[in-house]
């Protein structure tokens, strides 16, 4: 985990023209959020850059045409990109295993039949890993790194450095999610909230930028297959006399709208799509 964060920081410190080698050519992918390097649009309130990494077995990821120069943080006889991709792919595999474990724990906590979520969410090809770098705050007023939001997926795992800035909304306001060495933050996402008919809450969180320091993190999104139909489960609605709080939807449709929030940020905050789009 520490090595992946260290190499991620080295990648983002590369010149822009070097990072651009790990980017798909304009128009070469129809994906709402294609693999490779990207930076938030200038008009976005979010101020970060990121690298999108999919399952290495799918051959969707973008690799540089030639090796980058060696970095001071990497042994001089090593290829930087090789080390970086190896670290990311190892993190990807380990966080996938962790997702399967947490999914089983959620299954038990929600009182579902054994293996229900494992069957419901058997396809791992929609997971992705995202190293991020948040830029230093430019002033006391310009501190937003990523706006308050909930994740669209089942569960998200976050690795972070010691710069700080991640905050979670609690009953008494915003709570800093301070680094505890060797730990992984786990956020429940919108899918658990919908399936449980609001019995479980998708975690509201944000990143506040600090002056004079970049913040580095890695987020792993444990997702559903795009064709999966999502709606409140009878165990949390009709079977217990509760009205469904959401209409059903196809997960891929929701993800398309959420990804468009990032690539084409609305000019008005109230136009940002979240799970309330399906609320009854």
PDB file of N, CA, C and O in Angstrom, residues 128-164:
ATOM      1  N   UNK A 128     -12.879  -0.723 -10.592  1.00  0.00           N
ATOM      2  CA  UNK A 128     -11.714   0.043 -11.061  1.00  0.00           C
ATOM      3  C   UNK A 128     -10.988   0.690  -9.891  1.00  0.00           C
ATOM      4  O   UNK A 128     -11.554   0.903  -8.820  1.00  0.00           O
ATOM      5  N   UNK A 129      -9.701   0.954 -10.140  1.00  0.00           N
ATOM      6  CA  UNK A 129      -8.805   1.556  -9.148  1.00  0.00           C
ATOM      7  C   UNK A 129      -8.393   2.930  -9.665  1.00  0.00           C
ATOM      8  O   UNK A 129      -8.085   3.087 -10.843  1.00  0.00           O
ATOM      9  N   UNK A 130      -8.377   3.906  -8.756  1.00  0.00           N
ATOM     10  CA  UNK A 130      -8.067   5.278  -9.165  1.00  0.00           C
ATOM     11  C   UNK A 130      -7.048   5.919  -8.236  1.00  0.00           C
ATOM     12  O   UNK A 130      -7.407   6.338  -7.128  1.00  0.00           O
ATOM     13  N   UNK A 131      -5.774   5.998  -8.625  1.00  0.00           N
ATOM     14  CA  UNK A 131      -4.841   6.877  -7.916  1.00  0.00           C
ATOM     15  C   UNK A 131      -5.199   8.335  -8.202  1.00  0.00           C
ATOM     16  O   UNK A 131      -5.541   8.683  -9.344  1.00  0.00           O
ATOM     17  N   UNK A 132      -5.150   9.185  -7.168  1.00  0.00           N
ATOM     18  CA  UNK A 132      -5.493  10.598  -7.321  1.00  0.00           C
ATOM     19  C   UNK A 132      -4.434  11.490  -6.705  1.00  0.00           C
ATOM     20  O   UNK A 132      -3.786  11.107  -5.721  1.00  0.00           O
ATOM     21  N   UNK A 133      -4.302  12.685  -7.279  1.00  0.00           N
ATOM     22  CA  UNK A 133      -3.509  13.732  -6.647  1.00  0.00           C
ATOM     23  C   UNK A 133      -4.359  14.999  -6.577  1.00  0.00           C
ATOM     24  O   UNK A 133      -4.886  15.465  -7.584  1.00  0.00           O
ATOM     25  N   UNK A 134      -4.501  15.530  -5.358  1.00  0.00           N
ATOM     26  CA  UNK A 134      -5.223  16.784  -5.136  1.00  0.00           C
ATOM     27  C   UNK A 134      -4.205  17.915  -5.039  1.00  0.00           C
ATOM     28  O   UNK A 134      -3.202  17.799  -4.340  1.00  0.00           O
ATOM     29  N   UNK A 135      -4.491  19.006  -5.729  1.00  0.00           N
ATOM     30  CA  UNK A 135      -3.563  20.134  -5.767  1.00  0.00           C
ATOM     31  C   UNK A 135      -3.628  20.930  -4.455  1.00  0.00           C
ATOM     32  O   UNK A 135      -4.654  20.946  -3.782  1.00  0.00           O
ATOM     33  N   UNK A 136      -2.549  21.616  -4.082  1.00  0.00           N
ATOM     34  CA  UNK A 136      -2.574  22.428  -2.858  1.00  0.00           C
ATOM     35  C   UNK A 136      -3.636  23.527  -2.947  1.00  0.00           C
ATOM     36  O   UNK A 136      -3.960  24.015  -4.026  1.00  0.00           O
ATOM     37  N   UNK A 137      -4.179  23.901  -1.802  1.00  0.00           N
ATOM     38  CA  UNK A 137      -5.146  24.994  -1.752  1.00  0.00           C
ATOM     39  C   UNK A 137      -4.481  26.288  -2.199  1.00  0.00           C
ATOM     40  O   UNK A 137      -3.331  26.566  -1.843  1.00  0.00           O
ATOM     41  N   UNK A 138      -5.204  27.074  -2.975  1.00  0.00           N
ATOM     42  CA  UNK A 138      -4.660  28.340  -3.474  1.00  0.00           C
ATOM     43  C   UNK A 138      -4.985  29.511  -2.559  1.00  0.00           C
ATOM     44  O   UNK A 138      -4.322  30.546  -2.616  1.00  0.00           O
ATOM     45  N   UNK A 139      -6.004  29.359  -1.733  1.00  0.00           N
ATOM     46  CA  UNK A 139      -6.377  30.411  -0.786  1.00  0.00           C
ATOM     47  C   UNK A 139      -7.281  29.794   0.267  1.00  0.00           C
ATOM     48  O   UNK A 139      -7.692  28.632   0.160  1.00  0.00           O
ATOM     49  N   UNK A 140      -7.615  30.569   1.284  1.00  0.00           N
ATOM     50  CA  UNK A 140      -8.497  30.081   2.342  1.00  0.00           C
ATOM     51  C   UNK A 140      -9.892  29.779   1.811  1.00  0.00           C
ATOM     52  O   UNK A 140     -10.623  28.969   2.390  1.00  0.00           O
ATOM     53  N   UNK A 141     -10.270  30.416   0.691  1.00  0.00           N
ATOM     54  CA  UNK A 141     -11.603  30.206   0.120  1.00  0.00           C
ATOM     55  C   UNK A 141     -11.612  29.088  -0.920  1.00  0.00           C
ATOM     56  O   UNK A 141     -12.649  28.479  -1.155  1.00  0.00           O
ATOM     57  N   UNK A 142     -10.457  28.834  -1.542  1.00  0.00           N
ATOM     58  CA  UNK A 142     -10.379  27.844  -2.620  1.00  0.00           C
ATOM     59  C   UNK A 142      -9.732  26.565  -2.099  1.00  0.00           C
ATOM     60  O   UNK A 142      -8.567  26.291  -2.348  1.00  0.00           O
ATOM     61  N   UNK A 143     -10.489  25.786  -1.345  1.00  0.00           N
ATOM     62  CA  UNK A 143      -9.935  24.585  -0.721  1.00  0.00           C
ATOM     63  C   UNK A 143     -10.590  23.302  -1.194  1.00  0.00           C
ATOM     64  O   UNK A 143     -10.196  22.216  -0.759  1.00  0.00           O
ATOM     65  N   UNK A 144     -11.576  23.381  -2.070  1.00  0.00           N
ATOM     66  CA  UNK A 144     -12.280  22.166  -2.462  1.00  0.00           C
ATOM     67  C   UNK A 144     -11.397  21.256  -3.306  1.00  0.00           C
ATOM     68  O   UNK A 144     -10.828  21.683  -4.314  1.00  0.00           O
ATOM     69  N   UNK A 145     -11.273  19.994  -2.879  1.00  0.00           N
ATOM     70  CA  UNK A 145     -10.564  18.999  -3.667  1.00  0.00           C
ATOM     71  C   UNK A 145     -11.539  18.132  -4.429  1.00  0.00           C
ATOM     72  O   UNK A 145     -11.371  17.840  -5.613  1.00  0.00           O
ATOM     73  N   UNK A 146     -12.584  17.702  -3.733  1.00  0.00           N
ATOM     74  CA  UNK A 146     -13.721  17.033  -4.365  1.00  0.00           C
ATOM     75  C   UNK A 146     -14.942  17.340  -3.519  1.00  0.00           C
ATOM     76  O   UNK A 146     -14.896  17.315  -2.289  1.00  0.00           O
ATOM     77  N   UNK A 147     -16.025  17.720  -4.188  1.00  0.00           N
ATOM     78  CA  UNK A 147     -17.232  18.161  -3.491  1.00  0.00           C
ATOM     79  C   UNK A 147     -17.861  17.027  -2.687  1.00  0.00           C
ATOM     80  O   UNK A 147     -17.635  15.841  -2.968  1.00  0.00           O
ATOM     81  N   UNK A 148     -18.662  17.400  -1.710  1.00  0.00           N
ATOM     82  CA  UNK A 148     -19.390  16.421  -0.907  1.00  0.00           C
ATOM     83  C   UNK A 148     -20.234  15.536  -1.826  1.00  0.00           C
ATOM     84  O   UNK A 148     -20.953  16.023  -2.697  1.00  0.00           O
ATOM     85  N   UNK A 149     -20.128  14.237  -1.632  1.00  0.00           N
ATOM     86  CA  UNK A 149     -20.848  13.294  -2.487  1.00  0.00           C
ATOM     87  C   UNK A 149     -20.921  11.931  -1.801  1.00  0.00           C
ATOM     88  O   UNK A 149     -20.275  11.697  -0.775  1.00  0.00           O
ATOM     89  N   UNK A 150     -21.714  11.044  -2.389  1.00  0.00           N
ATOM     90  CA  UNK A 150     -21.738   9.638  -2.012  1.00  0.00           C
ATOM     91  C   UNK A 150     -21.282   8.834  -3.221  1.00  0.00           C
ATOM     92  O   UNK A 150     -21.519   9.236  -4.361  1.00  0.00           O
ATOM     93  N   UNK A 151     -20.657   7.694  -2.999  1.00  0.00           N
ATOM     94  CA  UNK A 151     -20.210   6.857  -4.111  1.00  0.00           C
ATOM     95  C   UNK A 151     -21.371   6.033  -4.652  1.00  0.00           C
ATOM     96  O   UNK A 151     -22.243   5.582  -3.901  1.00  0.00           O
ATOM     97  N   UNK A 152     -21.356   5.803  -5.968  1.00  0.00           N
ATOM     98  CA  UNK A 152     -22.487   5.157  -6.634  1.00  0.00           C
ATOM     99  C   UNK A 152     -22.487   3.641  -6.491  1.00  0.00           C
ATOM    100  O   UNK A 152     -23.477   2.989  -6.833  1.00  0.00           O
ATOM    101  N   UNK A 153     -21.429   3.067  -5.980  1.00  0.00           N
ATOM    102  CA  UNK A 153     -21.216   1.625  -6.067  1.00  0.00           C
ATOM    103  C   UNK A 153     -21.651   0.893  -4.795  1.00  0.00           C
ATOM    104  O   UNK A 153     -22.411   1.415  -3.983  1.00  0.00           O
ATOM    105  N   UNK A 154     -21.149  -0.330  -4.620  1.00  0.00           N
ATOM    106  CA  UNK A 154     -21.475  -1.130  -3.438  1.00  0.00           C
ATOM    107  C   UNK A 154     -20.622  -0.709  -2.249  1.00  0.00           C
ATOM    108  O   UNK A 154     -21.136  -0.404  -1.172  1.00  0.00           O
ATOM    109  N   UNK A 155     -19.299  -0.687  -2.447  1.00  0.00           N
ATOM    110  CA  UNK A 155     -18.391  -0.258  -1.383  1.00  0.00           C
ATOM    111  C   UNK A 155     -17.117   0.283  -2.027  1.00  0.00           C
ATOM    112  O   UNK A 155     -16.722  -0.160  -3.108  1.00  0.00           O
ATOM    113  N   UNK A 156     -16.500   1.276  -1.375  1.00  0.00           N
ATOM    114  CA  UNK A 156     -15.256   1.872  -1.846  1.00  0.00           C
ATOM    115  C   UNK A 156     -14.185   1.730  -0.779  1.00  0.00           C
ATOM    116  O   UNK A 156     -14.466   1.890   0.412  1.00  0.00           O
ATOM    117  N   UNK A 157     -12.954   1.439  -1.208  1.00  0.00           N
ATOM    118  CA  UNK A 157     -11.810   1.391  -0.298  1.00  0.00           C
ATOM    119  C   UNK A 157     -10.864   2.539  -0.637  1.00  0.00           C
ATOM    120  O   UNK A 157     -10.611   2.812  -1.814  1.00  0.00           O
ATOM    121  N   UNK A 158     -10.335   3.195   0.385  1.00  0.00           N
ATOM    122  CA  UNK A 158      -9.455   4.342   0.187  1.00  0.00           C
ATOM    123  C   UNK A 158      -8.150   4.141   0.950  1.00  0.00           C
ATOM    124  O   UNK A 158      -8.165   3.848   2.150  1.00  0.00           O
ATOM    125  N   UNK A 159      -7.027   4.294   0.248  1.00  0.00           N
ATOM    126  CA  UNK A 159      -5.703   4.392   0.857  1.00  0.00           C
ATOM    127  C   UNK A 159      -5.297   5.853   0.748  1.00  0.00           C
ATOM    128  O   UNK A 159      -5.521   6.477  -0.289  1.00  0.00           O
ATOM    129  N   UNK A 160      -4.695   6.416   1.788  1.00  0.00           N
ATOM    130  CA  UNK A 160      -4.343   7.831   1.737  1.00  0.00           C
ATOM    131  C   UNK A 160      -2.998   8.088   2.402  1.00  0.00           C
ATOM    132  O   UNK A 160      -2.539   7.302   3.237  1.00  0.00           O
ATOM    133  N   UNK A 161      -2.383   9.217   2.008  1.00  0.00           N
ATOM    134  CA  UNK A 161      -1.134   9.622   2.638  1.00  0.00           C
ATOM    135  C   UNK A 161      -1.436  10.417   3.908  1.00  0.00           C
ATOM    136  O   UNK A 161      -2.584  10.478   4.362  1.00  0.00           O
ATOM    137  N   UNK A 162      -0.415  11.031   4.483  1.00  0.00           N
ATOM    138  CA  UNK A 162      -0.588  11.701   5.780  1.00  0.00           C
ATOM    139  C   UNK A 162      -0.905  13.191   5.655  1.00  0.00           C
ATOM    140  O   UNK A 162      -0.873  13.908   6.657  1.00  0.00           O
ATOM    141  N   UNK A 163      -1.210  13.661   4.443  1.00  0.00           N
ATOM    142  CA  UNK A 163      -1.518  15.088   4.273  1.00  0.00           C
ATOM    143  C   UNK A 163      -2.864  15.441   4.901  1.00  0.00           C
ATOM    144  O   UNK A 163      -3.048  16.513   5.467  1.00  0.00           O
ATOM    145  N   UNK A 164      -3.827  14.511   4.810  1.00  0.00           N
ATOM    146  CA  UNK A 164      -5.150  14.765   5.377  1.00  0.00           C
ATOM    147  C   UNK A 164      -6.044  15.529   4.417  1.00  0.00           C
ATOM    148  O   UNK A 164      -5.635  15.939   3.329  1.00  0.00           O
TER     149      UNK A 164
END
